[in-house]
Coordinates of N, CA and C in Angstrom, one line a residue:
X1 N -17.6 20.1 59.2 CA -17.1 19.0 58.4 C -16.0 18.2 59.1
X2 N -15.2 18.9 59.8 CA -14.1 18.3 60.5 C -14.6 17.3 61.6
X3 N -15.8 17.7 62.2 CA -16.4 16.9 63.2 C -17.0 15.6 62.6
X4 N -17.6 15.8 61.5 CA -18.3 14.7 60.8 C -17.2 13.7 60.3
X5 N -16.1 14.2 59.9 CA -15.0 13.3 59.4 C -14.1 12.7 60.5
X6 N -14.3 13.2 61.8 CA -13.5 12.7 62.9 C -12.1 13.2 62.9
X7 N -12.0 14.4 62.4 CA -10.6 15.0 62.3 C -10.1 15.3 63.7
X8 N -11.0 15.4 64.7 CA -10.5 15.7 66.0 C -9.7 14.6 66.6
X9 N -9.8 13.4 66.1 CA -8.9 12.3 66.5 C -7.5 12.6 66.3
X10 N -7.2 13.4 65.3 CA -5.8 13.7 64.9 C -5.1 14.7 65.9
X11 N -5.9 15.2 66.8 CA -5.3 16.1 67.9 C -4.5 15.2 68.8
X12 N -4.9 14.0 69.1 CA -4.2 13.1 70.0 C -3.3 12.1 69.3
X13 N -3.7 11.7 68.1 CA -2.9 10.7 67.4 C -2.4 11.3 66.1
X14 N -1.2 10.9 65.7 CA -0.7 11.3 64.4 C -1.5 10.6 63.3
X15 N -1.5 11.1 62.1 CA -2.1 10.5 61.0 C -1.5 9.1 60.7
X16 N -2.3 8.1 60.7 CA -1.8 6.8 60.5 C -2.9 5.7 60.7
X17 N -2.5 4.5 60.9 CA -3.4 3.4 61.0 C -4.4 3.5 62.2
X18 N -3.9 4.0 63.4 CA -4.8 4.1 64.5 C -5.9 5.2 64.3
X19 N -5.4 6.3 63.8 CA -6.3 7.4 63.5 C -7.3 7.0 62.4
X20 N -6.9 6.3 61.4 CA -7.8 5.9 60.3 C -8.8 5.0 60.9
X21 N -8.4 4.0 61.7 CA -9.4 3.1 62.3 C -10.5 3.9 63.2
X22 N -10.0 4.8 64.0 CA -11.0 5.5 64.9 C -11.9 6.4 64.0
X23 N -11.4 7.0 63.0 CA -12.2 7.9 62.1 C -13.2 7.1 61.4
X24 N -12.8 5.9 60.9 CA -13.7 5.0 60.2 C -14.9 4.6 61.1
X25 N -14.5 4.2 62.3 CA -15.6 3.8 63.3 C -16.5 4.9 63.6
X26 N -15.9 6.1 63.7 CA -16.8 7.3 64.0 C -17.7 7.6 62.9
X27 N -17.3 7.6 61.7 CA -18.1 7.9 60.5 C -19.2 6.8 60.4
X28 N -18.8 5.5 60.6 CA -19.8 4.5 60.5 C -20.9 4.6 61.6
X29 N -20.5 5.0 62.8 CA -21.5 5.3 63.9 C -22.4 6.4 63.5
X30 N -21.9 7.5 63.0 CA -22.7 8.6 62.7 C -23.7 8.3 61.6
X31 N -23.3 7.6 60.5 CA -24.2 7.3 59.4 C -25.2 6.3 59.9
X32 N -24.8 5.3 60.7 CA -25.7 4.3 61.2 C -26.8 5.0 62.1
X33 N -26.4 5.9 63.0 CA -27.3 6.6 63.9 C -28.3 7.4 63.1
X34 N -27.9 7.9 61.9 CA -28.8 8.6 61.0 C -29.8 7.7 60.2
X35 N -29.2 6.7 59.7 CA -30.0 5.8 58.8 C -30.9 4.9 59.5
X36 N -30.5 4.4 60.7 CA -31.3 3.4 61.4 C -32.7 3.9 61.7
X37 N -32.9 5.1 62.3 CA -34.3 5.6 62.6 C -35.1 5.8 61.3
X38 N -34.4 6.3 60.3 CA -35.1 6.6 59.0 C -35.7 5.3 58.5
X39 N -34.8 4.3 58.5 CA -35.2 3.0 58.0 C -36.4 2.4 58.7
X40 N -36.3 2.5 60.1 CA -37.4 2.0 60.9 C -38.7 2.7 60.7
X41 N -38.6 4.0 60.5 CA -39.8 4.9 60.4 C -40.5 4.6 59.0
X42 N -39.7 4.3 58.0 CA -40.2 4.1 56.7 C -40.8 2.7 56.5
X43 N -40.7 1.8 57.4 CA -41.3 0.5 57.3 C -42.8 0.6 57.4
X44 N -43.5 -0.1 56.6 CA -45.0 -0.1 56.6 C -45.6 -0.5 57.9
X45 N -46.5 0.3 58.4 CA -47.2 0.0 59.7 C -46.4 0.3 60.9
X46 N -45.3 1.0 60.8 CA -44.4 1.3 61.9 C -45.1 2.5 62.8
X47 N -44.8 2.5 64.1 CA -45.3 3.6 64.9 C -44.1 4.2 65.6
X48 N -44.3 5.5 66.0 CA -43.2 6.3 66.6 C -43.1 5.9 68.1
X49 N -42.8 4.7 68.4 CA -42.7 4.2 69.8 C -41.4 3.4 69.9
X50 N -40.6 3.7 70.9 CA -39.3 3.1 71.0 C -39.5 1.6 71.5
X51 N -38.8 0.7 70.8 CA -38.9 -0.7 71.2 C -37.4 -1.3 71.2
X52 N -36.9 -1.7 72.3 CA -35.6 -2.2 72.4 C -35.5 -3.5 71.6
X53 N -36.6 -4.3 71.6 CA -36.6 -5.6 70.9 C -36.5 -5.3 69.4
X54 N -37.2 -4.3 68.9 CA -37.2 -4.0 67.5 C -35.9 -3.4 67.1
X55 N -35.3 -2.6 68.0 CA -34.0 -2.0 67.7 C -32.9 -3.1 67.5
X56 N -33.0 -4.1 68.4 CA -32.1 -5.3 68.3 C -32.2 -6.0 67.0
X57 N -33.4 -6.2 66.5 CA -33.7 -6.8 65.3 C -33.1 -6.0 64.1
X58 N -33.4 -4.7 64.2 CA -32.9 -3.8 63.1 C -31.4 -3.8 63.0
X59 N -30.7 -3.7 64.1 CA -29.3 -3.7 64.1 C -28.7 -5.0 63.6
X60 N -29.3 -6.1 64.0 CA -28.9 -7.4 63.4 C -29.0 -7.5 61.9
X61 N -30.1 -6.9 61.4 CA -30.4 -6.9 60.0 C -29.4 -6.1 59.2
X62 N -28.9 -5.0 59.9 CA -28.1 -4.0 59.2 C -26.6 -4.3 59.4
X63 N -26.2 -5.3 60.1 CA -24.7 -5.6 60.3 C -24.0 -5.6 59.0
X64 N -24.4 -6.3 57.9 CA -23.7 -6.3 56.7 C -23.5 -4.9 56.1
X65 N -24.6 -4.1 56.3 CA -24.6 -2.7 55.8 C -23.6 -1.9 56.5
X66 N -23.5 -2.1 57.9 CA -22.5 -1.4 58.7 C -21.1 -1.7 58.2
X67 N -20.9 -3.0 57.9 CA -19.6 -3.4 57.5 C -19.2 -2.8 56.2
X68 N -20.1 -2.6 55.3 CA -19.8 -2.0 54.0 C -19.5 -0.5 54.2
X69 N -20.2 0.2 55.1 CA -19.9 1.6 55.3 C -18.5 1.7 56.0
X70 N -18.2 0.9 56.9 CA -16.9 0.9 57.6 C -15.8 0.7 56.6
X71 N -16.0 -0.3 55.7 CA -14.9 -0.6 54.7 C -14.7 0.5 53.8
X72 N -15.8 1.2 53.4 CA -15.7 2.3 52.5 C -15.0 3.5 53.1
X73 N -15.4 3.8 54.4 CA -14.7 4.9 55.1 C -13.2 4.6 55.4
X74 N -12.9 3.3 55.7 CA -11.5 3.0 56.0 C -10.7 3.1 54.7
X75 N -11.2 2.6 53.6 CA -10.5 2.7 52.4 C -10.2 4.2 52.0
X76 N -11.2 5.0 52.2 CA -11.1 6.4 51.8 C -10.0 7.1 52.7
X77 N -10.1 6.9 54.0 CA -9.2 7.5 54.9 C -7.8 7.0 54.7
X78 N -7.6 5.7 54.5 CA -6.3 5.1 54.4 C -5.7 5.6 53.0
X79 N -6.5 5.7 52.0 CA -5.9 6.1 50.7 C -5.4 7.6 50.8
X80 N -6.2 8.4 51.5 CA -5.8 9.8 51.7 C -4.5 9.8 52.6
X81 N -4.4 9.0 53.6 CA -3.2 9.0 54.5 C -2.0 8.6 53.7
X82 N -2.2 7.5 52.9 CA -1.0 7.0 52.1 C -0.5 8.1 51.1
X83 N -1.5 8.8 50.5 CA -1.1 9.8 49.5 C -0.3 11.0 50.2
X84 N -0.8 11.4 51.4 CA -0.1 12.4 52.2 C 1.3 12.0 52.6
X85 N 1.4 10.7 53.1 CA 2.6 10.2 53.5 C 3.6 10.2 52.3
X86 N 3.1 9.7 51.2 CA 4.0 9.6 50.0 C 4.4 11.0 49.6
X87 N 3.5 12.0 49.6 CA 3.9 13.3 49.2 C 5.0 13.9 50.1
X88 N 4.9 13.7 51.5 CA 5.8 14.3 52.4 C 7.2 13.5 52.3
X89 N 7.2 12.2 52.1 CA 8.4 11.5 52.0 C 9.1 11.9 50.7
X90 N 8.4 12.1 49.6 CA 9.0 12.5 48.3 C 9.6 13.9 48.5
X91 N 8.9 14.8 49.1 CA 9.4 16.1 49.3 C 10.7 16.1 50.1
X92 N 10.8 15.3 51.2 CA 12.0 15.2 51.9 C 13.2 14.7 51.1
X93 N 12.8 13.6 50.3 CA 13.9 13.0 49.5 C 14.4 14.0 48.4
X94 N 13.5 14.8 47.9 CA 13.9 15.8 46.9 C 14.8 16.8 47.5
X95 N 14.5 17.2 48.7 CA 15.3 18.2 49.4 C 16.7 17.6 49.6
X96 N 16.8 16.4 50.1 CA 18.1 15.8 50.3 C 18.8 15.5 49.0
X97 N 18.2 15.1 48.0 CA 18.8 14.9 46.7 C 19.4 16.2 46.1
X98 N 18.6 17.2 46.2 CA 19.1 18.5 45.7 C 20.3 19.0 46.5
X99 N 20.3 18.9 47.8 CA 21.5 19.3 48.6 C 22.7 18.4 48.3
X100 N 22.5 17.1 48.1 CA 23.6 16.2 47.9 C 24.2 16.4 46.5
X101 N 23.4 16.8 45.5 CA 23.9 17.0 44.2 C 24.5 18.4 43.9
X102 N 24.3 19.3 44.9 CA 24.8 20.7 44.7 C 26.3 20.7 44.9
X103 N 27.0 21.7 44.3 CA 28.4 21.9 44.5 C 28.7 22.2 46.0
X104 N 29.9 21.9 46.4 CA 30.3 22.1 47.8 C 30.2 23.6 48.1
X105 N 29.6 23.9 49.3 CA 29.5 25.3 49.7 C 28.3 26.0 49.2
X106 N 27.5 25.3 48.3 CA 26.3 26.0 47.8 C 25.2 26.1 48.8
X107 N 25.1 25.1 49.7 CA 24.1 25.1 50.7 C 24.8 25.2 52.1
X108 N 24.2 25.7 53.1 CA 22.8 26.2 53.1 C 22.7 27.6 52.5
X109 N 21.5 27.9 52.0 CA 21.2 29.2 51.5 C 19.7 29.5 51.9
X110 N 19.2 30.6 51.5 CA 17.9 31.0 52.0 C 16.8 30.1 51.3
X111 N 17.1 29.6 50.1 CA 16.1 28.8 49.4 C 16.0 27.4 50.1
X112 N 17.1 26.8 50.5 CA 17.1 25.5 51.1 C 16.5 25.7 52.5
X113 N 16.7 26.8 53.2 CA 16.2 27.0 54.5 C 14.6 27.1 54.4
X114 N 14.2 27.9 53.4 CA 12.7 28.0 53.2 C 12.1 26.7 52.9
X115 N 12.8 25.8 52.1 CA 12.3 24.5 51.8 C 12.2 23.6 53.0
X116 N 13.2 23.7 53.9 CA 13.1 22.9 55.1 C 11.9 23.4 56.0
X117 N 11.7 24.7 56.1 CA 10.6 25.3 56.9 C 9.3 24.9 56.3
X118 N 9.2 24.8 55.0 CA 8.0 24.4 54.3 C 7.7 22.9 54.6
X119 N 8.8 22.1 54.7 CA 8.6 20.7 55.0 C 8.0 20.6 56.4
X120 N 8.5 21.3 57.3 CA 7.9 21.3 58.7 C 6.4 21.7 58.7
X121 N 6.1 22.7 58.0 CA 4.7 23.2 57.9 C 3.8 22.2 57.3
X122 N 4.3 21.6 56.2 CA 3.4 20.5 55.5 C 3.2 19.3 56.5
X123 N 4.3 18.9 57.2 CA 4.2 17.8 58.1 C 3.2 18.1 59.2
X124 N 3.2 19.3 59.6 CA 2.2 19.7 60.7 C 0.8 19.8 60.1
X125 N 0.6 20.3 58.9 CA -0.7 20.4 58.3 C -1.3 19.1 58.0
X126 N -0.5 18.1 57.7 CA -0.9 16.8 57.3 C -1.0 15.8 58.5
X127 N -0.7 16.4 59.7 CA -0.8 15.6 61.0 C 0.2 14.4 60.9
X128 N 1.4 14.7 60.3 CA 2.4 13.6 60.2 C 3.7 14.0 61.0
X129 N 3.7 15.2 61.6 CA 4.9 15.6 62.3 C 5.3 14.7 63.5
X130 N 4.3 14.0 64.0 CA 4.5 13.1 65.2 C 4.9 11.7 64.8
X131 N 4.8 11.4 63.5 CA 5.2 10.1 63.1 C 6.7 9.9 63.2
X132 N 7.2 8.8 63.7 CA 8.6 8.6 64.1 C 9.5 8.9 62.9
X133 N 9.1 8.6 61.7 CA 9.9 8.8 60.5 C 10.2 10.3 60.3
X134 N 9.2 11.1 60.6 CA 9.4 12.6 60.3 C 9.7 13.3 61.6
X135 N 9.3 12.9 62.8 CA 9.6 13.6 64.0 C 11.1 13.8 64.3
X136 N 11.9 12.8 64.0 CA 13.3 12.9 64.2 C 13.9 13.9 63.3
X137 N 13.5 14.0 62.1 CA 14.0 15.0 61.1 C 13.6 16.4 61.6
X138 N 12.3 16.5 62.0 CA 11.8 17.9 62.4 C 12.6 18.3 63.7
X139 N 12.8 17.4 64.6 CA 13.6 17.8 65.8 C 14.9 18.4 65.4
X140 N 15.6 17.7 64.5 CA 16.9 18.2 64.0 C 16.8 19.5 63.3
X141 N 15.8 19.7 62.5 CA 15.6 21.0 61.8 C 15.3 22.1 62.8
X142 N 14.6 21.8 63.9 CA 14.3 22.9 64.9 C 15.5 23.3 65.7
X143 N 16.7 22.7 65.4 CA 17.9 23.1 66.0 C 18.7 24.0 65.1
X144 N 18.2 24.3 63.9 CA 18.8 25.2 63.0 C 18.1 26.6 63.2
X145 N 18.8 27.6 63.6 CA 18.2 28.9 63.9 C 17.6 29.6 62.7
X146 N 18.2 29.3 61.5 CA 17.7 29.9 60.3 C 16.4 29.3 59.9
X147 N 16.2 27.9 60.0 CA 15.0 27.3 59.7 C 13.9 27.8 60.7
X148 N 14.2 27.9 62.0 CA 13.2 28.4 63.0 C 12.8 29.8 62.6
X149 N 13.8 30.6 62.2 CA 13.4 32.0 61.8 C 12.4 32.1 60.7
X150 N 12.7 31.3 59.6 CA 11.8 31.3 58.4 C 10.5 30.7 58.8
X151 N 10.5 29.6 59.6 CA 9.2 29.0 59.9 C 8.3 30.0 60.7
X152 N 8.9 30.6 61.7 CA 8.1 31.6 62.4 C 7.6 32.8 61.6
X153 N 8.4 33.2 60.6 CA 8.1 34.4 59.9 C 7.1 34.1 58.7
X154 N 7.2 32.9 58.1 CA 6.5 32.6 56.9 C 5.2 31.8 57.1
X155 N 5.1 31.2 58.3 CA 3.9 30.3 58.6 C 2.9 31.1 59.3
X156 N 1.6 30.9 59.0 CA 0.5 31.6 59.7 C 0.5 31.2 61.2
X157 N 0.5 32.1 62.1 CA 0.6 31.8 63.5 C 1.9 31.0 63.8
X158 N 3.0 31.5 63.2 CA 4.2 30.7 63.3 C 4.7 30.5 64.7
X159 N 4.6 31.5 65.5 CA 5.1 31.3 66.9 C 4.2 30.3 67.7
X160 N 2.9 30.3 67.5 CA 2.0 29.4 68.2 C 2.2 28.0 67.6
X161 N 2.4 27.9 66.3 CA 2.6 26.5 65.7 C 3.9 25.9 66.1
X162 N 4.9 26.8 66.3 CA 6.2 26.3 66.8 C 6.1 25.8 68.2
X163 N 5.3 26.5 69.0 CA 5.1 26.1 70.4 C 4.4 24.7 70.4
X164 N 3.4 24.6 69.5 CA 2.7 23.3 69.4 C 3.6 22.2 69.1
X165 N 4.5 22.4 68.1 CA 5.5 21.4 67.7 C 6.4 21.0 68.9
X166 N 6.9 22.0 69.6 CA 7.7 21.7 70.8 C 7.0 20.8 71.8
X167 N 5.7 21.1 72.0 CA 4.9 20.3 72.9 C 4.7 18.9 72.4
X168 N 4.3 18.8 71.1 CA 4.0 17.5 70.6 C 5.2 16.6 70.4
X169 N 6.4 17.2 70.1 CA 7.6 16.4 69.9 C 8.5 16.3 71.1
X170 N 8.0 17.0 72.2 CA 8.8 17.0 73.4 C 10.2 17.5 73.2
X171 N 10.4 18.6 72.6 CA 11.7 19.2 72.3 C 11.6 20.7 72.4
X172 N 12.8 21.3 72.4 CA 12.8 22.8 72.5 C 13.6 23.3 71.3
X173 N 13.0 24.2 70.5 CA 13.6 24.8 69.3 C 14.6 25.8 69.7
X174 N 15.7 25.9 68.9 CA 16.7 26.8 69.2 C 16.2 28.2 68.9
X175 N 16.8 29.2 69.5 CA 16.4 30.6 69.2 C 16.6 31.0 67.7
X176 N 15.6 31.7 67.1 CA 15.8 32.0 65.7 C 17.0 32.9 65.4
X177 N 17.5 32.8 64.2 CA 18.7 33.6 63.8 C 18.2 35.0 63.5
X178 N 19.0 36.0 63.7 CA 18.6 37.4 63.5 C 19.0 37.9 62.1
X179 N 19.8 37.1 61.3 CA 20.2 37.6 60.0 C 19.6 36.7 58.9
X180 N 19.5 37.3 57.7 CA 18.9 36.6 56.6 C 20.1 36.3 55.6
X181 N 20.1 35.0 55.1 CA 21.1 34.6 54.2 C 21.1 35.4 53.0
X182 N 20.0 35.9 52.5 CA 19.9 36.7 51.3 C 20.7 38.0 51.5
X183 N 20.6 38.6 52.6 CA 21.3 39.8 52.9 C 22.8 39.5 52.9
X184 N 23.2 38.5 53.6 CA 24.6 38.1 53.6 C 25.2 37.8 52.3
X185 N 24.4 37.1 51.4 CA 24.9 36.7 50.1 C 25.0 38.0 49.2
X186 N 24.0 38.9 49.4 CA 24.1 40.2 48.6 C 25.3 41.0 48.9
X187 N 25.6 41.1 50.2 CA 26.8 41.8 50.7 C 28.0 41.1 50.1
X188 N 28.1 39.8 50.1 CA 29.3 39.1 49.7 C 29.5 39.3 48.2
X189 N 28.3 39.3 47.4 CA 28.5 39.5 46.0 C 28.9 40.9 45.7
X190 N 28.4 41.9 46.5 CA 28.9 43.3 46.3 C 30.4 43.4 46.6
X191 N 30.8 42.8 47.7 CA 32.2 42.9 48.0 C 33.1 42.2 46.9
X192 N 32.6 41.1 46.4 CA 33.3 40.4 45.3 C 33.4 41.3 44.0
X193 N 32.3 42.0 43.8 CA 32.2 42.9 42.6 C 33.2 44.0 42.7
X194 N 33.2 44.6 43.9 CA 34.2 45.7 44.2 C 35.6 45.2 44.0
X195 N 35.9 44.1 44.6 CA 37.2 43.5 44.5 C 37.6 43.3 43.0
X196 N 36.7 42.9 42.2 CA 37.0 42.7 40.8 C 37.2 44.0 40.1
X197 N 36.5 45.0 40.4 CA 36.7 46.3 39.7 C 38.0 47.0 40.2
X198 N 38.3 46.8 41.5 CA 39.5 47.5 42.0 C 40.4 46.5 42.6
X199 N 41.1 45.7 41.8 CA 42.0 44.7 42.3 C 43.2 45.4 43.1
X200 N 43.7 44.7 44.1 CA 44.8 45.3 44.8 C 46.1 45.3 44.0

């Protein structure tokens, strides 16, 4: 299915107008290559003999049909791209709004770090990590050792996907952190609890 939908174009191009155009042309070409011989064969009195002149006539007659197929494919791909872009932009804005509204010192914590790692994973899955709007954010997040740690640990093939990101974004991720914020916070709460029970 990925071949039929032209998803391989996304290996070289980020999801966007260029990829949508190429995928629409690809789908139009495939459908035309399938329908044109069938149409010619079903014409009354036709013979299974190739004719360049007849092919030229058939293509000329089907140009409006090709245009309709292309328009439908382009609309479908662009609508999907716009929805994916909107989702990722909304996710990032929610993360930033949550951090901005939190009390001082509440972040970073393990939840916010996991949220940032999930944002990187979604951007990569949706082929939007290389878009300029998101690539600058991801480069910055890859300099956070805690985000890198969670991304590698919680994402399928995390190490490979991190390497792919470094190659695609032309950057180098910082070495992942060795400690977990949840462990640190648990220890801090335990210390605070002991201090409360046994004041000096």
